Coordinates of C-alpha atoms in Angstrom, one line a residue:
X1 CA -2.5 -11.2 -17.3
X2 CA 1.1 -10.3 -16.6
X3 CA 2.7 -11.3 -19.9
X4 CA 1.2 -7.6 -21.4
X5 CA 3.1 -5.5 -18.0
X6 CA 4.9 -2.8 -18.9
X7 CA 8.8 -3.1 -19.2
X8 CA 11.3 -3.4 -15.5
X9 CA 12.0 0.2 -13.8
X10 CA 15.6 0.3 -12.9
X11 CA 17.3 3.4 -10.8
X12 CA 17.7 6.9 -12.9
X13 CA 21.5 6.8 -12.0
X14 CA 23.8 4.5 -13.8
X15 CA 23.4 1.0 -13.3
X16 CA 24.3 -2.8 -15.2
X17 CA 20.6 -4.0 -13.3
X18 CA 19.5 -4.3 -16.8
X19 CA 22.4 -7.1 -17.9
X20 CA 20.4 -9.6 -16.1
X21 CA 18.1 -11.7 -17.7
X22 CA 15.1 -10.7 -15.3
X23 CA 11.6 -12.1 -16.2
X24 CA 8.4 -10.8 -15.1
X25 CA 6.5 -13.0 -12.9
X26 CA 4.4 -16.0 -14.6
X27 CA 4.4 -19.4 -15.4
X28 CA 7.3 -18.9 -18.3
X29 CA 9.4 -18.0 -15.4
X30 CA 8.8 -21.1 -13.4
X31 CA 8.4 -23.2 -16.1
X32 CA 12.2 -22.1 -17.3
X33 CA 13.2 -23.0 -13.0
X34 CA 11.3 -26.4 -13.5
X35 CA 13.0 -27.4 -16.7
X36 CA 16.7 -26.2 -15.8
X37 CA 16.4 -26.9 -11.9
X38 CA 17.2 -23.9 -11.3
X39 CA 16.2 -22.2 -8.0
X40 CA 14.1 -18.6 -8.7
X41 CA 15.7 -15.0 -7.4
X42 CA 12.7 -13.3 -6.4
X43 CA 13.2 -9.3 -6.6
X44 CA 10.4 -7.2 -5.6
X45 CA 11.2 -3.6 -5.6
X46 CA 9.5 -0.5 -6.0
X47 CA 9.9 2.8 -8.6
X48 CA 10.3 5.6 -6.1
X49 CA 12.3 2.7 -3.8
X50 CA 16.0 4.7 -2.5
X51 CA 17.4 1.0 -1.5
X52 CA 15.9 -0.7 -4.4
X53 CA 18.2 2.3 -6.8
X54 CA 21.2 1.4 -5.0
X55 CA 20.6 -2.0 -5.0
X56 CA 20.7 -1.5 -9.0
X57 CA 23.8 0.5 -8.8
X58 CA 25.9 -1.7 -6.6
X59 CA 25.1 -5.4 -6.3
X60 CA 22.8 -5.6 -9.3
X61 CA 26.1 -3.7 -11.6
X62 CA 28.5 -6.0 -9.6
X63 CA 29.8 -8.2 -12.7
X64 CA 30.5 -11.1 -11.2
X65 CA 27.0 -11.0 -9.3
X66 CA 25.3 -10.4 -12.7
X67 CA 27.1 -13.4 -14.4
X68 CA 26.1 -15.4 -11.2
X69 CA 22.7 -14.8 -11.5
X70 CA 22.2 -15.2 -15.3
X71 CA 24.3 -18.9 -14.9
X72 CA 22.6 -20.1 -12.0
X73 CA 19.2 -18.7 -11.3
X74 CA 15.9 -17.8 -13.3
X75 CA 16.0 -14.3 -11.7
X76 CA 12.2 -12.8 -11.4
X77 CA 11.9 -8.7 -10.7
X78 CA 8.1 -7.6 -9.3
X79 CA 6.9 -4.3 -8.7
X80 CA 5.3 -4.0 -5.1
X81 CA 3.0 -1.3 -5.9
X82 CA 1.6 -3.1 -9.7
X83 CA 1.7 -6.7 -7.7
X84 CA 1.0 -6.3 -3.9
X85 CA -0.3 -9.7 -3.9
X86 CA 2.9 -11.3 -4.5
X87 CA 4.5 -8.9 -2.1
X88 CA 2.4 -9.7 0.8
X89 CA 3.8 -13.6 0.4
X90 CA 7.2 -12.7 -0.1
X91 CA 8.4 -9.6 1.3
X92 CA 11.6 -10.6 3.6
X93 CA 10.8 -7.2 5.7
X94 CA 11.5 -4.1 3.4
X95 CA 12.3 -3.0 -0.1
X96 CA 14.1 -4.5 -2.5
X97 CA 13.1 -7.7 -1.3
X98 CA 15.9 -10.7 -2.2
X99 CA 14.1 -13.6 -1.8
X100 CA 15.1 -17.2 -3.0
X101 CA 12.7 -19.7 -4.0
X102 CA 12.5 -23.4 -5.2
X103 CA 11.3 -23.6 -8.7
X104 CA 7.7 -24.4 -7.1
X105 CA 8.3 -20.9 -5.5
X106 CA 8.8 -21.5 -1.8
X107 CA 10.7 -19.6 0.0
X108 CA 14.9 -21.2 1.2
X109 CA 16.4 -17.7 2.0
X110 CA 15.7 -14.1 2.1
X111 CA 16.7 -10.7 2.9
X112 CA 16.4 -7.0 1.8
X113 CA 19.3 -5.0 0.3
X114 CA 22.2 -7.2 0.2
X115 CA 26.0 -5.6 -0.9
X116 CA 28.1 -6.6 -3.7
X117 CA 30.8 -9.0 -1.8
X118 CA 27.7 -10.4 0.4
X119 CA 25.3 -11.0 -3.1
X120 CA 28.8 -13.2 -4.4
X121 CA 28.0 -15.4 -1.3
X122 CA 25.1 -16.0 -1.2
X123 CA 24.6 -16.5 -4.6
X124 CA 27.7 -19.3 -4.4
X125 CA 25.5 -20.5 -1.0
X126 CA 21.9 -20.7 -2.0
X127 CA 22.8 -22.3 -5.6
X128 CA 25.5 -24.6 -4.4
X129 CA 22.7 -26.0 -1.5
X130 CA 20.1 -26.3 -3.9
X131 CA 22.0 -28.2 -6.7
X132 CA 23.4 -30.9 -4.0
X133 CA 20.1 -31.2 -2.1
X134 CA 17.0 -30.8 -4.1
X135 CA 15.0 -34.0 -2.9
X136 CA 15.7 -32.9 0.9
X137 CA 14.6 -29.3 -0.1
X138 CA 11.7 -29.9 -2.0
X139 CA 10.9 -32.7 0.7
X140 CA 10.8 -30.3 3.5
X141 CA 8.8 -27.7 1.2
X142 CA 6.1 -29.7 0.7
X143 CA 5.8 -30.2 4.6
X144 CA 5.9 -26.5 5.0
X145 CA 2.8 -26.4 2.1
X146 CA 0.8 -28.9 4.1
X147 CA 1.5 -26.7 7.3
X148 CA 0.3 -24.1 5.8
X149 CA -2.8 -25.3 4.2
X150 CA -3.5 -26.9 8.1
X151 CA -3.6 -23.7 9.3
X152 CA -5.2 -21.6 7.0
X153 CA -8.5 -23.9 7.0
X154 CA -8.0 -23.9 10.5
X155 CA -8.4 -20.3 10.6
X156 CA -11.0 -20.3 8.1
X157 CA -12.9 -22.4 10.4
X158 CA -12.0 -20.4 14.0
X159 CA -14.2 -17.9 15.0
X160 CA -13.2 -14.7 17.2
X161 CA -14.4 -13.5 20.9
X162 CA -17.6 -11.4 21.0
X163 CA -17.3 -7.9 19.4
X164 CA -17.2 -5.2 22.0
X165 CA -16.0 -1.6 23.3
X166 CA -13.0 -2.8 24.7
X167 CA -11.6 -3.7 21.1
X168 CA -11.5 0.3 20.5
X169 CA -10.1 0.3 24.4
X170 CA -7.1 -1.8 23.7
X171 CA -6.1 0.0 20.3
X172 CA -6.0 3.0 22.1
X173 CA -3.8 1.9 24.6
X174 CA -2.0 0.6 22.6
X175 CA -1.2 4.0 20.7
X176 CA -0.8 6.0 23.9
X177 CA 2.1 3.3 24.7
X178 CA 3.7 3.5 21.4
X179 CA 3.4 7.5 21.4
X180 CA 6.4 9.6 21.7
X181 CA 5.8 12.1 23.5
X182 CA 9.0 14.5 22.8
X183 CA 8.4 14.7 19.1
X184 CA 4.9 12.8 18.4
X185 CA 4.4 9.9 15.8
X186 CA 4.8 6.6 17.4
X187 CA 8.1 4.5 18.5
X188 CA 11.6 5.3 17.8
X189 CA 13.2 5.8 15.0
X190 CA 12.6 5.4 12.1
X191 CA 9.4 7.1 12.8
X192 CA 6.4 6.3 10.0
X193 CA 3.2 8.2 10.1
X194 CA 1.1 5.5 10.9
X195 CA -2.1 7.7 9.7
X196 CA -4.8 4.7 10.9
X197 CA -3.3 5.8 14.5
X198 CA -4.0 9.5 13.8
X199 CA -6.9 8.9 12.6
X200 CA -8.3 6.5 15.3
X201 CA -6.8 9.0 18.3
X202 CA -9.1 11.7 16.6
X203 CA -12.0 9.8 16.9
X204 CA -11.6 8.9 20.0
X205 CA -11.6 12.7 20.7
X206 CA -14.9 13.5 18.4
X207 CA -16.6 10.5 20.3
X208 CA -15.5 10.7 23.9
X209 CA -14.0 14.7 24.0
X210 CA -10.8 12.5 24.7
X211 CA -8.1 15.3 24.8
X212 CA -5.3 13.8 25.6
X213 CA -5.9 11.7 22.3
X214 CA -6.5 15.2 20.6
X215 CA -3.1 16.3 21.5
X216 CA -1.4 13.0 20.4
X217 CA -2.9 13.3 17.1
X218 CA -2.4 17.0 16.6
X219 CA 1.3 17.1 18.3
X220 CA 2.3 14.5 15.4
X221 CA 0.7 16.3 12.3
X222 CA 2.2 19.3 13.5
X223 CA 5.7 18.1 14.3
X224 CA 5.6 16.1 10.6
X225 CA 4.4 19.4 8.8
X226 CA 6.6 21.6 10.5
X227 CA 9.7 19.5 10.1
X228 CA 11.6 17.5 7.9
X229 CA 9.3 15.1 6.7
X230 CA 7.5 17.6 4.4
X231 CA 8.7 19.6 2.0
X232 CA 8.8 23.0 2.4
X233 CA 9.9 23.9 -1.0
X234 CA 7.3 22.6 -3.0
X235 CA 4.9 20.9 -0.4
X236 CA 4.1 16.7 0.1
X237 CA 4.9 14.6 2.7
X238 CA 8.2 12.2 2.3
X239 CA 7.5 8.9 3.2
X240 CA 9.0 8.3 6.8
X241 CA 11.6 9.9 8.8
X242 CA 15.0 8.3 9.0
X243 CA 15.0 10.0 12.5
X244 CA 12.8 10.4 16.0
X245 CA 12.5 14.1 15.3
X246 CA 11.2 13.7 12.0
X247 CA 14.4 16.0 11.0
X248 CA 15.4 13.7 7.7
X249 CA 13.7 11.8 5.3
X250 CA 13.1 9.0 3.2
X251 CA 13.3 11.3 0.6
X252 CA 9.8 9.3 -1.6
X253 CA 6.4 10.9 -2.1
X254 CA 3.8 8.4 -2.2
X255 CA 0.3 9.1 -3.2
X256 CA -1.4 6.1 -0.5
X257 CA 0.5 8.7 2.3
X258 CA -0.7 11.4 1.3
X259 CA -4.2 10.6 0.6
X260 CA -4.9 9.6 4.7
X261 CA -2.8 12.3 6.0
X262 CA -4.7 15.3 4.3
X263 CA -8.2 13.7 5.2
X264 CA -6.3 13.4 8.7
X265 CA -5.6 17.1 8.2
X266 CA -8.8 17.8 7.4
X267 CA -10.2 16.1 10.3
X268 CA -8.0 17.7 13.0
X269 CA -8.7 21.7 11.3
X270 CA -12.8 20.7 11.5
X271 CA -11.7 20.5 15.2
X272 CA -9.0 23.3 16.1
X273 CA -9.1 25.6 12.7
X274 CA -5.9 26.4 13.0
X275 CA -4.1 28.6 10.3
X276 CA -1.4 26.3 10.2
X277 CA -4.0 22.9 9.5
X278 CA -5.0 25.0 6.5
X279 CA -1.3 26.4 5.2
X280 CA -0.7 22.3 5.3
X281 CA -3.9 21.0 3.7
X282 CA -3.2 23.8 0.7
X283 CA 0.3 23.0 0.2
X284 CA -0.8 19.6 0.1
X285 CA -3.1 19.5 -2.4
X286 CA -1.1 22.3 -4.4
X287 CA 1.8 19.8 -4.6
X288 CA -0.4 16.3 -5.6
X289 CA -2.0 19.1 -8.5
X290 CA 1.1 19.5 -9.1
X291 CA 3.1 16.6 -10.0
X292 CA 1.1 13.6 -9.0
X293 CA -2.0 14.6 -11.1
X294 CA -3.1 13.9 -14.5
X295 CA -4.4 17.0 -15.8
X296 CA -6.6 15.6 -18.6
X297 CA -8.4 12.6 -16.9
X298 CA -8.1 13.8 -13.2
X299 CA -6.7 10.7 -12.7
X300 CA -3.7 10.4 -9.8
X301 CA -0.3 9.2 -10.6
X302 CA 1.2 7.0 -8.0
X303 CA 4.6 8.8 -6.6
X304 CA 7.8 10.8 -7.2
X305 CA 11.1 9.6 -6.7
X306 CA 13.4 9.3 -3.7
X307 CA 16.5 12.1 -4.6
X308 CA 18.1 12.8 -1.7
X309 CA 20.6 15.2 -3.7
X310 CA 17.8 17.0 -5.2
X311 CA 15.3 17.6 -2.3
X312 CA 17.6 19.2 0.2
X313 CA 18.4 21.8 -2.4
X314 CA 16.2 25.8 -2.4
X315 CA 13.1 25.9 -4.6
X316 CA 15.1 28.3 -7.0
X317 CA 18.3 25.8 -7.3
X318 CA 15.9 23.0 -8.0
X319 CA 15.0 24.6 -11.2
X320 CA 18.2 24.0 -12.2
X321 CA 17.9 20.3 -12.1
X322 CA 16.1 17.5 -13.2
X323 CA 13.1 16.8 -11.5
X324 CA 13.0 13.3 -9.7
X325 CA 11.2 10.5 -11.5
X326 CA 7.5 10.8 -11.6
X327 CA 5.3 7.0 -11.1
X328 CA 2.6 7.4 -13.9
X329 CA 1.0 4.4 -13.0
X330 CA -2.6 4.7 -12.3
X331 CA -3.0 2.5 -8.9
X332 CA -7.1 2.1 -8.1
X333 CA -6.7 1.6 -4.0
X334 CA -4.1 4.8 -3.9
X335 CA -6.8 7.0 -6.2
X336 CA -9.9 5.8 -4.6
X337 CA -8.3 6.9 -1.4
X338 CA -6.8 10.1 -2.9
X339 CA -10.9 10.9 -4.2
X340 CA -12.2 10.7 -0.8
X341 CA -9.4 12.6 0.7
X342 CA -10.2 15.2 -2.2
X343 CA -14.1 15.3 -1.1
X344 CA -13.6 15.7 2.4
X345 CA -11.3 18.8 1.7
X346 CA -13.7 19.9 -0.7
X347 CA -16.6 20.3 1.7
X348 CA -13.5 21.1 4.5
X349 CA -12.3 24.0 2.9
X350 CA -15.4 24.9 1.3
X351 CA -14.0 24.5 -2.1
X352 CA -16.4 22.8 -4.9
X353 CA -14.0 22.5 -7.4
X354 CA -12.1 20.2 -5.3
X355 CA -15.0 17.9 -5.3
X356 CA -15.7 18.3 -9.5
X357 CA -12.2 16.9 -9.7
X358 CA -12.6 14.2 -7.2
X359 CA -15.5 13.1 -9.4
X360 CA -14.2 13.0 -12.6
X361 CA -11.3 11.2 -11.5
X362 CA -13.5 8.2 -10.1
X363 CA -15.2 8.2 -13.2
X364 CA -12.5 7.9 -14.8
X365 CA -11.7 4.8 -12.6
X366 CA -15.1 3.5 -13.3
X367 CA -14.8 3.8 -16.8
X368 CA -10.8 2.4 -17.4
X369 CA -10.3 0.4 -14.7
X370 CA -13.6 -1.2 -14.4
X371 CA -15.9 -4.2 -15.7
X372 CA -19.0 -5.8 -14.2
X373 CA -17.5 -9.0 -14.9
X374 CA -13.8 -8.5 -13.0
X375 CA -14.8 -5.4 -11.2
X376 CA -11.7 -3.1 -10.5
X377 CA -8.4 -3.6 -11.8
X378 CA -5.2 -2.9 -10.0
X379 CA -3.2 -0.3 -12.4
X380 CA -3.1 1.5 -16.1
X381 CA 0.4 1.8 -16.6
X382 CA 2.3 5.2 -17.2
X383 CA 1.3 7.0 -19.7
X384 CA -1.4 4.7 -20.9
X385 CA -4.6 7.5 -19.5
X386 CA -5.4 7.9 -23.3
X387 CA -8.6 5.9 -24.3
X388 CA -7.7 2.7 -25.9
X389 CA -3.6 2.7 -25.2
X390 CA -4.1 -0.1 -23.0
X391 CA -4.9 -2.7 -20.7
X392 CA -5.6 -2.5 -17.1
X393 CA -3.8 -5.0 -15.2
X394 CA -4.6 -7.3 -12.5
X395 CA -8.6 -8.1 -11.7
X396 CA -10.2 -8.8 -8.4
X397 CA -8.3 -7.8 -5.4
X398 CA -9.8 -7.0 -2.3
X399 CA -7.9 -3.4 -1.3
X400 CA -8.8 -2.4 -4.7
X401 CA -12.4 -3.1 -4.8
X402 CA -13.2 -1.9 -0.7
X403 CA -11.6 1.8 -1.2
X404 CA -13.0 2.0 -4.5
X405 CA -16.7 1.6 -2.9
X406 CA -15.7 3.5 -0.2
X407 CA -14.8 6.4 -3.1
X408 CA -17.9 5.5 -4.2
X409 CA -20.0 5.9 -1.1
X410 CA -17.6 9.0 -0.2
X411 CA -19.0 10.6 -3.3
X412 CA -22.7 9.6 -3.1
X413 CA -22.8 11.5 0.4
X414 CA -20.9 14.7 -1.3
X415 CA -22.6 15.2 -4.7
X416 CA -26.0 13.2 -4.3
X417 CA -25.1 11.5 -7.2
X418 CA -27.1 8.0 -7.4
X419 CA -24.8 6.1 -9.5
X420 CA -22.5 6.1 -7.1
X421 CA -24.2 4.4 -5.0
X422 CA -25.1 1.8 -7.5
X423 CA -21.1 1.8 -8.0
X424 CA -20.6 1.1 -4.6
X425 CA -23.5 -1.7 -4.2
X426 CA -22.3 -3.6 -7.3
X427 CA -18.5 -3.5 -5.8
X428 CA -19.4 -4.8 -2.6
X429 CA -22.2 -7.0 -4.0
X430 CA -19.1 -8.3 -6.1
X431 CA -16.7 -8.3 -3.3
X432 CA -19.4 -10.7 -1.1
X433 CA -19.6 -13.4 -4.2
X434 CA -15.9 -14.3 -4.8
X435 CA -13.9 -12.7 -2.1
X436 CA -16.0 -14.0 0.6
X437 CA -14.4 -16.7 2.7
X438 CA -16.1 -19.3 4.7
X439 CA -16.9 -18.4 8.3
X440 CA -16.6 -14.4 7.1
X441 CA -14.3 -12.3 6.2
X442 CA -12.5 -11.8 2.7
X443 CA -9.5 -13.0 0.7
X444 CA -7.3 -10.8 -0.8
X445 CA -7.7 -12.7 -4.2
X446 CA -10.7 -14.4 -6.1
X447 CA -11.0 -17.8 -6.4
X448 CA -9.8 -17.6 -10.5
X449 CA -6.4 -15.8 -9.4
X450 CA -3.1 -16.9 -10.2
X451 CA -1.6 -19.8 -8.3
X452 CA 1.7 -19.9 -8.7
X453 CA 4.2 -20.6 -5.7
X454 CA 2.5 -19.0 -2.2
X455 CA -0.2 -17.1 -4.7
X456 CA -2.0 -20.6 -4.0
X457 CA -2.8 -19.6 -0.7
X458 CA -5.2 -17.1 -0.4
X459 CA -4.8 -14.8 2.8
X460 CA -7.4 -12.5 5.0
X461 CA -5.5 -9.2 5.6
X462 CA -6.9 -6.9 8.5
X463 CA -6.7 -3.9 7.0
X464 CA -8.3 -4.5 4.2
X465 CA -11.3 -6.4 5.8
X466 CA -11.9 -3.6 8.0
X467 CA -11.9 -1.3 4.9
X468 CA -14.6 -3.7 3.3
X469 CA -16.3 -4.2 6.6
X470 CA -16.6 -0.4 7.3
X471 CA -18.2 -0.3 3.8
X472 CA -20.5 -2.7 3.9
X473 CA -21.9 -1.1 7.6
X474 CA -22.0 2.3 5.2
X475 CA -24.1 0.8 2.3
X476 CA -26.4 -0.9 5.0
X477 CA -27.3 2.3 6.8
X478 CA -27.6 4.2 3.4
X479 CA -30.1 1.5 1.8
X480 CA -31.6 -0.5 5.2
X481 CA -30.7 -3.5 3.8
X482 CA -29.3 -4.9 6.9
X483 CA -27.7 -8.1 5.5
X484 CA -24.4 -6.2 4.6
X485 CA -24.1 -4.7 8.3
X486 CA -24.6 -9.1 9.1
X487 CA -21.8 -9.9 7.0
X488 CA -19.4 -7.0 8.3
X489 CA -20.3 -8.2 11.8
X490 CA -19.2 -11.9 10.6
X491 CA -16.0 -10.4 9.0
X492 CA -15.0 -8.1 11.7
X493 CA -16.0 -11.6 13.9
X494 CA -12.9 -13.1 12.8
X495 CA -9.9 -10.8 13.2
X496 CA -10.1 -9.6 17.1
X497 CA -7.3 -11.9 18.2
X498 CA -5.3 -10.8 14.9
X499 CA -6.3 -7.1 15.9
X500 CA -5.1 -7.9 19.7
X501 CA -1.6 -9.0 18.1
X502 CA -1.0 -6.2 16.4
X503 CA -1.9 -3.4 18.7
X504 CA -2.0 0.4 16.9
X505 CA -1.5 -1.4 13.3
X506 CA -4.8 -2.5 13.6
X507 CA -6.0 0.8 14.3
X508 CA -8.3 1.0 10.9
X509 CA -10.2 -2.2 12.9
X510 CA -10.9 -1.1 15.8
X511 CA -12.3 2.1 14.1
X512 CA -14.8 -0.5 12.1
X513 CA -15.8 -2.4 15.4
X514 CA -16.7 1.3 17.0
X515 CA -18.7 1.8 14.1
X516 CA -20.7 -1.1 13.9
X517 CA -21.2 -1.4 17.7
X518 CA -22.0 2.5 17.6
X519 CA -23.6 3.6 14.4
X520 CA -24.5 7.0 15.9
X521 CA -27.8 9.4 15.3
X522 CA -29.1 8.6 12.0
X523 CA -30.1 12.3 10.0
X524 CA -33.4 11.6 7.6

């Protein structure tokens, strides 16, 4: 599976990254740690990653950090976006991720950018420990193993307090006490959109008239379109703001932020129709036609660049230059969300050819990055949309199979169309038989995945459960079959205290609790 991945991304700028002997992640890699006892550097980083480019121009082109790493480690380089199973066991807290691991891949250090005279020691550090003290490291690894295997069948066994309103209650509080309520979003700085809040504070308007929520929700879109997280040049949202004002950026444009934020767009004009809601959704979608769309297969592309020479500069000046890097990776999660945001604008704004596209992009999904056997896949690499050019990469994961049937269910209630809904059934249907986990709820990874290092511990995230969950409680009122609104109660069962812990992050939760405890009027 990842022997055929494409080739390592370094920064545009100059940069040695490429002098180390990196190895994609598999069992050549470990096998090579195994047989030289060598420990394993672990680098996850991303394409449109600012830190992850300097990293490459600084510590990764130091010389004597490069000859380091080549004579003493088995150095491994992941891409988040094309692997975010492995990222979810290893990221130390941020991108690049510099994680060290025992050649059974546990984790003895970690970090996230690390500079040049730093990388020297710890490089002298981590290598020097593990040479002199192997039996007491792999001794205390294999306790930390156990541990974990304890707790994750203890989990797998727990079950969670009684579903109820107050989960919806807490979430919300839990937003109003994070709100800013000088420049919107939520904490300090720096500030990310945290679009599952949005979303959740809007609902809470639409279900209770709630308008202090109403003015949480809309005082952060507006202070995030009007400032300098989006780009007023050429439209898109950056990724975050380095700032509490939302006055600079982190200069990346990822297609998983915009996708939520225009349907959040969307949402909040349905309510106030504002001429400025609609200037922003436009804009929006203008720039993702733009330069995160492929023109022939309406597929999406997954992001452009951090540049934060280039962005600052006037539309006109920017001609001048080179455009930052464009991702032309194919991700299925970021298009299947991308497809509904699409079909909501398209009924929205009242624009049909918005929904045509959204359509023929998920059937181009269905038809590349698709098999009854695996289900969806997790990528096509760039420039690989041509039919036959290659593989799709990575089978089974849960994110990718829950928004795809939520796409899927998305586009049955749009266009009528009754594949989709058989799209959506066989996904979930698909989801239920080797995702499931005892007790309820989903792994992120099927039983037949990879196992190496902590990929041999499968994990239940939130967020993607309540994804699945709020799918399966869609499919059940569509068909009347009401076993998959039993099994989203079961999986929605288990995460309340895991919800409780993390407050507004589990916003996307307590939006599928509300909508299993309160499915609504049902329109025959």
């Amino acid at each position: 599976m990842t022997d055929t991945a494409p080739t390592f991304h370094f920064s545009p700028r100059a940069n040695r990254a490429h002098e180390i002997r990196w190895n994609q992640w598999g069992d050549a890699a470990f096998e090579q740690a195994h047989r030289e006892e060598k420990p394993i550097l672990l680098g996850i980083s991303a394409v449109w990653c600012h830190w992850c480019h300097v990293m490459d121009e600084t510590s990764y082109s130091d010389e004597r950090v490069i000859d380091l790493i080549n004579d003493r480690f088995v150095a491994v380089r992941v891409d988040n976006d094309q692997r975010p199973d492995i990222n979810a066991r290893y990221n130390m807290g941020g991108w690049p991720t510099t994680a060290f691991l025992s050649p059974a891949g546990e984790v003895m250090a970690g970090m996230t950018y690390i500079a040049p005279d730093q990388m020297r020691e710890v490089l002298e550090q981590v290598s020097t420990y593990y040479r002199d003290n192997k039996e007491t490291v792999e001794q205390k690894i294999a306790e930390l193993r156990a541990n974990r295997e304890r707790a994750e069948s203890a989990a797998a066994d727990a079950s969670g307090d009684e579903l109820s309103d107050q989960i919806l209650r807490d979430v919300l509080h839990s937003c109003t006490d994070a709100y800013d309520p000088v420049f919107g979003g939520f904490g300090n700085e720096p500030k990310f959109p945290h679009t599952g809040a949005i979303d959740l504070l809007l609902h809470a308007y639409l279900r209770d008239g709630d308008r202090d929520a109403l003015h949480m929700a809309r005082k952060t879109l507006e202070y995030m379109c009007k400032g300098g997280t989006y780009d007023q040049q050429w439209g898109g949202f950056y990724r975050y703001s380095t700032k509490r004002d939302w006055s600079i950026p982190h200069y990346e444009k990822m297609l998983e932020d915009h996708a939520p934020l225009l349907r959040a767009l969307c949402k909040l004009y349905r309510i106030d129709d504002a001429g400025w809601q609609r200037e922003y959704i436009d804009s929006t979608i203008a720039y993702l036609d733009a330069w995160l769309s492929d023109p022939d297969t309406g597929a999406f592309y997954g992001s452009q660049d951090a540049d934060e020479e280039f962005y600052p500069l006037p539309a006109e000046e920017r001609k001048q230059h080179p455009a930052p890097y464009v991702d032309r990776t194919v991700y299925t999660s970021w298009n299947a969300m991308a497809i509904s945001a699409w079909l909501e604008a398209s009924w929205t704004r009242g624009h049909a050819g918005l929904r045509e596209r959204a359509l023929k992009a998920l059937d181009f999904l269905w038809e590349r990055l698709h098999t009854d056997a695996d289900g969806m896949f997790r990528y096509l690499a760039s420039g690989t949309s041509q039919p036959g050019a290659a593989v799709p990469q990575v089978s089974g994961l849960l994110g990718d199979q829950a928004w795809t049937a939520a796409a899927c269910l998305d586009a049955y209630e749009v266009a009528g169309r009754a594949q989709d809904l058989d799209r959506a059934r066989s996904l979930l249907d698909l989801m239920i038989e080797r995702l499931g986990a005892r007790g309820g709820g989903f792994f992120d990874t099927p039983a037949e995945h990879e196992t190496l290092g902590r990929l041999s511990t499968r994990q239940r995230p939130v967020k993607e459960n309540a994804v699945a969950a709020t799918a399966l409680i869609r499919l059940a009122r569509l068909t009347h079959e009401p076993r998959y609104e039993e099994i989203a109660r079961a999986t929605l069962d288990q995460f309340g205290p895991a919800a409780e812990a993390q407050g507004y992050f589990a916003s996307e939760y307590a939006r599928a609790v509300d909508l299993l405890l309160n499915p609504g009027a049902e329109v025959k």
